[in-house]
Amino acid sequence: MSKIYDLVANAKVNIFLKVCGTYPNGYHRLFMLMQEIGLGDEITLELGDVSSSPAISIVSEADCPPEKDLCYKAAKLFYDNYSGDLQDIKITEVKHTPSQAGLGGGSSDAAAVLKTLQSHYGNPFDEETLLNMAARLGADVPFFLYGGSCFCEGIGEIVTPVPSLAGLPMILIKPSVGVSTPACFKAVDSEPITFDEPSYKEFMEKVFNSSDDALNRVIHAKAMLTNDLQKPAVNGVPLIAECVSALDDSGAVFAMMSGSGSCSFGIYASDEERDKAYDKISGDTRFTECSIYKVETK
Ligand code: C5P
């Protein structure tokens, strides 16, 4: 029997991102706090007839061959590993999350497909297997199986939920030009790792597992919240530094670049403060070519 799922695949920001080391395959060992936000792509899954050679089709405005599309890859990976009867699947994507932004748009879409197929086919895979499948699709995909607020370690595949930081008002500024994630990670290799990882971890675990309200947890950790990819990203796209300062100057309690950029975010103490800041930043001619979003943490 055919079935349609209408999904919203929300994006994320990194409240902090620390590079802790490098693996032999060149990937980096990270410690991050990932936070779901209320900006996402619309993904529709239409599961049709059972077939001995099920077709996976993609309908998308994105200029990307289907085999390179992360939703296609997610469905294919699931179908290659599931041994029961499979249905034809049509995936329609309406993208709202900008790409090359550090917001995990494609990764979230892929996780939405994996999660939905997992429940549609009666949870055939255990949690660890699903997490491994997610990590094969991309380092940010495991987080999106959970969403909300999570520490992510390893390359991103070790996911530990923390008490929710939902409801914080935010502004995002996305320059029209993006940042290459591999180039950004490569650039940090020339920087020595100087921070004390165990004490940093202990501090962050204490703050973000505390019973303080969400805003106070962020304020408490503020002096320690950094993104190690921001400096190399700013070297490539200097406008990112202006975006972060403009967010700071507009009254954000905390502002930073997300992931490998080029999107920056500011967190505000109230909707009123955020709305005032939005008006100011939207009128700033330095950001005419940028996309500016009002969102909140989820
Ligand atoms: O896994 P994903 O395809 O999202 O990663 C994109 C690129 O980011 C990788 O090719 C790699 O260069 C870099 N990366 C990394 N360490 C991580 C995650 C990503 O070096 N933990």
Coordinates of C-alpha atoms and ligand atoms in Angstrom, one line a residue:
M1 CA 0.0 0.0 0.0
S2 CA 1.4 3.4 -0.9
K3 CA 2.1 5.9 1.9
I4 CA 3.2 9.6 1.9
Y5 CA 5.3 11.3 4.6
D6 CA 5.6 15.1 4.8
L7 CA 8.8 15.9 6.8
V8 CA 10.6 19.0 7.9
A9 CA 14.3 18.5 8.2
N10 CA 15.6 21.2 10.5
A11 CA 19.1 22.7 10.3
K12 CA 21.6 23.1 13.2
V13 CA 24.2 25.5 14.5
N14 CA 27.3 24.7 16.5
I15 CA 27.2 26.4 19.8
F16 CA 30.9 25.5 20.0
L17 CA 33.3 23.4 17.9
K18 CA 36.7 22.3 19.1
V19 CA 39.1 20.4 17.0
C20 CA 40.8 17.9 19.3
G21 CA 43.0 15.9 16.9
T22 CA 43.3 14.2 13.6
Y23 CA 42.6 10.6 12.6
P24 CA 44.8 8.7 10.2
N25 CA 42.2 9.1 7.4
G26 CA 42.5 12.9 7.7
Y27 CA 39.2 13.4 9.4
H28 CA 39.3 15.4 12.6
R29 CA 38.4 14.4 16.1
L30 CA 35.9 17.0 17.4
F31 CA 34.0 18.1 20.5
M32 CA 30.9 20.1 19.6
L33 CA 27.6 21.2 20.9
M34 CA 25.1 20.9 18.1
Q35 CA 21.8 22.7 18.3
E36 CA 18.7 22.2 16.1
I37 CA 17.1 25.4 14.8
G38 CA 13.7 26.3 13.3
L39 CA 14.8 26.5 9.7
G40 CA 14.5 23.4 7.6
D41 CA 13.9 21.8 4.2
E42 CA 10.6 20.1 3.3
I43 CA 11.1 16.5 2.3
T44 CA 8.2 14.4 1.0
L45 CA 8.6 10.6 0.8
E46 CA 6.2 8.7 -1.3
L47 CA 6.4 4.9 -0.9
G48 CA 4.7 3.1 -3.7
D49 CA 4.4 -0.5 -4.8
V50 CA 6.5 -3.3 -3.5
S51 CA 9.1 -4.2 -6.1
S52 CA 11.8 -6.7 -6.6
S53 CA 14.0 -3.9 -7.9
P54 CA 12.7 -0.8 -6.1
A55 CA 13.2 2.5 -7.8
I56 CA 14.6 5.5 -5.9
S57 CA 13.7 8.8 -7.6
I58 CA 14.5 12.4 -6.5
V59 CA 12.6 15.5 -7.4
S60 CA 14.6 18.6 -6.4
E61 CA 15.4 22.1 -7.6
A62 CA 19.0 21.6 -6.5
D63 CA 21.4 21.3 -9.4
C64 CA 22.9 18.0 -8.3
P65 CA 22.9 14.6 -10.0
P66 CA 20.6 12.2 -8.1
E67 CA 23.5 9.8 -7.1
K68 CA 25.2 12.7 -5.3
D69 CA 22.1 13.8 -3.5
L70 CA 22.3 12.9 0.2
C71 CA 18.6 11.9 0.4
Y72 CA 19.2 9.5 -2.5
K73 CA 22.3 8.1 -0.8
A74 CA 20.4 7.7 2.5
A75 CA 17.6 5.8 0.8
K76 CA 20.0 3.6 -1.2
L77 CA 22.1 2.8 1.9
F78 CA 18.9 1.8 3.8
Y79 CA 17.6 -0.3 0.8
D80 CA 21.0 -2.0 0.3
N81 CA 21.1 -3.1 3.9
Y82 CA 17.4 -4.1 4.4
S83 CA 16.5 -7.6 3.5
G84 CA 12.7 -7.5 3.6
D85 CA 10.2 -6.4 0.9
L86 CA 10.9 -2.9 -0.4
Q87 CA 8.7 -0.3 -2.1
D88 CA 9.5 2.2 -4.9
I89 CA 10.3 5.5 -3.3
K90 CA 10.0 9.1 -4.6
I91 CA 11.7 11.8 -2.6
T92 CA 10.7 15.4 -3.2
E93 CA 12.9 18.1 -1.7
V94 CA 12.0 21.8 -1.2
K95 CA 15.2 23.4 0.1
H96 CA 15.1 26.4 2.6
T97 CA 18.4 25.8 4.4
P98 CA 21.2 27.5 2.5
S99 CA 24.0 25.2 1.4
Q100 CA 27.7 25.7 2.2
A101 CA 26.5 27.5 5.3
G102 CA 27.7 25.2 8.2
L103 CA 24.0 24.5 9.0
G104 CA 23.9 20.9 8.0
G105 CA 21.1 21.2 5.5
G106 CA 21.8 18.1 3.4
S107 CA 22.8 16.1 6.4
S108 CA 19.5 16.8 8.1
D109 CA 17.6 15.8 4.9
A110 CA 19.5 12.5 4.8
A111 CA 18.8 11.8 8.5
A112 CA 15.1 12.5 8.0
V113 CA 15.0 9.9 5.2
L114 CA 16.9 7.3 7.3
K115 CA 14.7 7.9 10.3
T116 CA 11.5 7.7 8.3
L117 CA 12.5 4.5 6.5
Q118 CA 13.5 3.0 9.8
S119 CA 10.1 3.5 11.3
H120 CA 8.2 2.8 8.0
Y121 CA 9.8 -0.6 7.7
G122 CA 9.3 -1.5 11.4
N123 CA 12.6 -0.5 13.0
P124 CA 14.8 -3.3 11.4
F125 CA 18.1 -1.8 12.5
D126 CA 19.3 -1.3 16.1
E127 CA 20.4 2.2 17.2
E128 CA 24.2 1.5 16.7
T129 CA 23.7 0.2 13.1
L130 CA 21.5 3.2 12.2
L131 CA 24.1 5.6 13.7
N132 CA 26.9 3.8 11.6
M133 CA 24.8 4.2 8.5
A134 CA 24.3 7.9 9.3
A135 CA 28.0 8.4 9.9
R136 CA 28.8 6.8 6.5
L137 CA 26.6 9.5 4.8
G138 CA 28.4 12.4 6.6
A139 CA 29.9 13.4 9.9
D140 CA 26.9 15.6 10.8
V141 CA 24.2 13.1 9.9
P142 CA 24.2 11.1 13.3
F143 CA 23.3 14.3 15.2
F144 CA 20.2 14.7 13.1
L145 CA 18.9 11.3 14.1
Y146 CA 18.4 12.9 17.5
G147 CA 18.0 16.7 16.9
G148 CA 17.5 19.0 19.9
S149 CA 20.7 19.8 21.8
C150 CA 23.6 17.3 21.8
F151 CA 27.3 17.0 22.4
C152 CA 28.9 15.3 19.4
E153 CA 32.3 13.8 19.5
G154 CA 34.6 11.6 17.3
I155 CA 34.0 12.7 13.8
G156 CA 30.5 13.6 14.9
E157 CA 29.1 10.1 15.4
I158 CA 29.2 9.9 19.2
V159 CA 26.1 11.7 20.1
T160 CA 25.0 12.6 23.7
P161 CA 21.8 14.5 24.2
V162 CA 21.9 17.3 26.8
P163 CA 19.0 19.2 28.4
S164 CA 17.1 21.2 25.8
L165 CA 18.2 24.7 24.8
A166 CA 14.9 25.2 22.9
G167 CA 13.2 28.6 22.5
L168 CA 16.2 30.9 22.3
P169 CA 15.6 33.7 19.7
M170 CA 18.3 33.9 17.0
I171 CA 19.4 35.7 13.9
L172 CA 21.4 34.0 11.1
I173 CA 23.4 35.9 8.5
K174 CA 24.5 33.9 5.5
P175 CA 26.9 35.6 3.0
S176 CA 26.2 34.7 -0.6
V177 CA 29.6 33.0 -0.9
G178 CA 30.1 29.7 0.9
V179 CA 33.1 28.0 2.5
S180 CA 34.6 24.7 1.4
T181 CA 34.5 22.4 4.5
P182 CA 37.5 20.2 3.5
A183 CA 39.6 23.4 2.9
C184 CA 38.6 24.8 6.2
F185 CA 39.5 21.6 8.1
K186 CA 42.8 21.4 6.2
A187 CA 43.7 24.9 7.3
V188 CA 43.4 24.1 11.0
D189 CA 46.0 21.4 10.6
S190 CA 48.7 24.0 10.6
E191 CA 47.5 25.4 14.0
P192 CA 48.8 23.6 17.1
I193 CA 46.1 22.3 19.5
T194 CA 46.8 24.1 22.7
F195 CA 43.6 23.8 24.8
D196 CA 43.2 21.5 27.8
E197 CA 40.7 19.0 26.4
P198 CA 39.7 17.2 29.7
S199 CA 39.1 20.3 31.6
Y200 CA 37.2 22.0 28.7
K201 CA 35.0 18.9 28.4
E202 CA 34.4 18.8 32.2
F203 CA 33.4 22.4 32.2
M204 CA 31.0 22.1 29.2
E205 CA 29.4 18.9 30.6
K206 CA 28.8 20.7 33.9
V207 CA 27.3 23.8 32.3
F208 CA 25.1 22.2 29.7
N209 CA 23.8 19.5 32.0
S210 CA 22.9 22.0 34.7
S211 CA 19.3 22.9 35.6
D212 CA 19.9 26.6 34.7
D213 CA 17.6 28.1 32.1
A214 CA 18.7 27.8 28.5
L215 CA 19.9 31.4 28.2
N216 CA 21.9 31.3 31.4
R217 CA 23.6 28.1 30.4
V218 CA 24.8 29.9 27.2
I219 CA 25.8 33.0 29.2
H220 CA 27.7 30.9 31.7
A221 CA 29.7 29.1 29.0
K222 CA 30.1 32.2 26.8
A223 CA 33.8 32.9 27.5
M224 CA 34.7 29.3 26.5
L225 CA 32.4 29.1 23.4
T226 CA 34.7 29.1 20.3
N227 CA 34.6 27.6 16.9
D228 CA 38.1 26.5 15.8
L229 CA 37.0 26.7 12.1
Q230 CA 36.1 30.4 12.3
K231 CA 39.6 31.7 11.8
P232 CA 40.3 29.7 8.6
A233 CA 36.8 30.5 7.3
V234 CA 37.3 34.2 7.9
N235 CA 40.7 34.0 6.0
G236 CA 38.7 32.8 3.0
V237 CA 35.6 35.0 3.5
P238 CA 36.4 38.1 5.5
L239 CA 32.7 39.2 5.5
I240 CA 32.1 36.4 8.1
A241 CA 34.1 38.5 10.7
E242 CA 31.8 41.5 9.9
C243 CA 28.7 39.3 10.3
V244 CA 29.8 38.1 13.8
S245 CA 30.7 41.6 14.9
A246 CA 27.4 43.0 13.6
L247 CA 25.5 40.4 15.6
D248 CA 27.6 41.2 18.7
D249 CA 27.1 45.0 18.2
S250 CA 23.3 44.5 17.8
G251 CA 22.9 43.2 21.3
A252 CA 23.4 39.4 20.9
V253 CA 24.3 37.7 24.2
F254 CA 26.5 35.4 22.1
A255 CA 27.5 35.4 18.4
M256 CA 29.7 33.0 16.4
M257 CA 30.1 31.3 13.0
S258 CA 28.4 27.9 12.7
G259 CA 30.3 24.8 11.6
S260 CA 32.7 25.5 8.7
G261 CA 30.6 28.6 7.7
S262 CA 29.8 30.8 6.1
C263 CA 26.7 31.4 8.2
S264 CA 26.9 33.1 11.5
F265 CA 24.3 33.3 14.3
G266 CA 23.5 35.5 17.2
I267 CA 21.5 34.4 20.3
Y268 CA 19.3 37.1 22.0
A269 CA 17.8 37.5 25.4
S270 CA 14.3 38.1 24.1
D271 CA 12.2 38.2 21.0
E272 CA 12.0 42.0 21.2
E273 CA 15.8 42.3 21.4
R274 CA 16.1 39.9 18.4
D275 CA 13.5 41.8 16.4
K276 CA 15.2 45.2 17.0
A277 CA 18.6 43.6 16.0
Y278 CA 17.0 42.1 12.9
D279 CA 15.8 45.5 11.7
K280 CA 19.2 47.1 12.3
I281 CA 21.2 44.3 10.5
S282 CA 18.7 44.1 7.6
G283 CA 19.2 47.9 7.0
D284 CA 23.0 47.5 7.1
T285 CA 24.4 47.9 3.5
R286 CA 27.3 45.6 4.3
F287 CA 24.9 42.7 4.3
T288 CA 22.8 43.5 1.2
E289 CA 24.1 40.4 -0.5
C290 CA 23.5 38.2 2.6
S291 CA 20.4 36.2 3.5
I292 CA 19.2 37.1 7.0
Y293 CA 16.9 34.8 9.0
K294 CA 14.9 35.1 12.2
V295 CA 14.8 31.7 13.8
E296 CA 14.8 30.1 17.2
T297 CA 16.5 27.1 18.8
K298 CA 14.4 23.9 18.8
Ligands
C5P1 O1 31.5 13.9 6.5 P1 31.3 15.1 5.6 O2 31.2 14.7 4.2 O3 30.2 16.0 6.1 O4 32.6 16.0 5.8 C1 33.0 16.9 4.8 C2 34.5 17.2 4.9 O5 34.8 17.8 6.2 C3 35.4 15.9 4.9 O6 35.7 15.5 3.6 C4 36.6 16.3 5.7 O7 37.5 17.0 4.9 C5 36.0 17.3 6.7 N1 35.8 16.7 8.1 C6 36.8 16.5 8.9 N2 36.6 16.0 10.2 C7 35.3 15.8 10.6 C8 34.2 16.1 9.8 C9 34.5 16.6 8.5 O8 38.0 16.7 8.6 N3 35.1 15.3 11.9

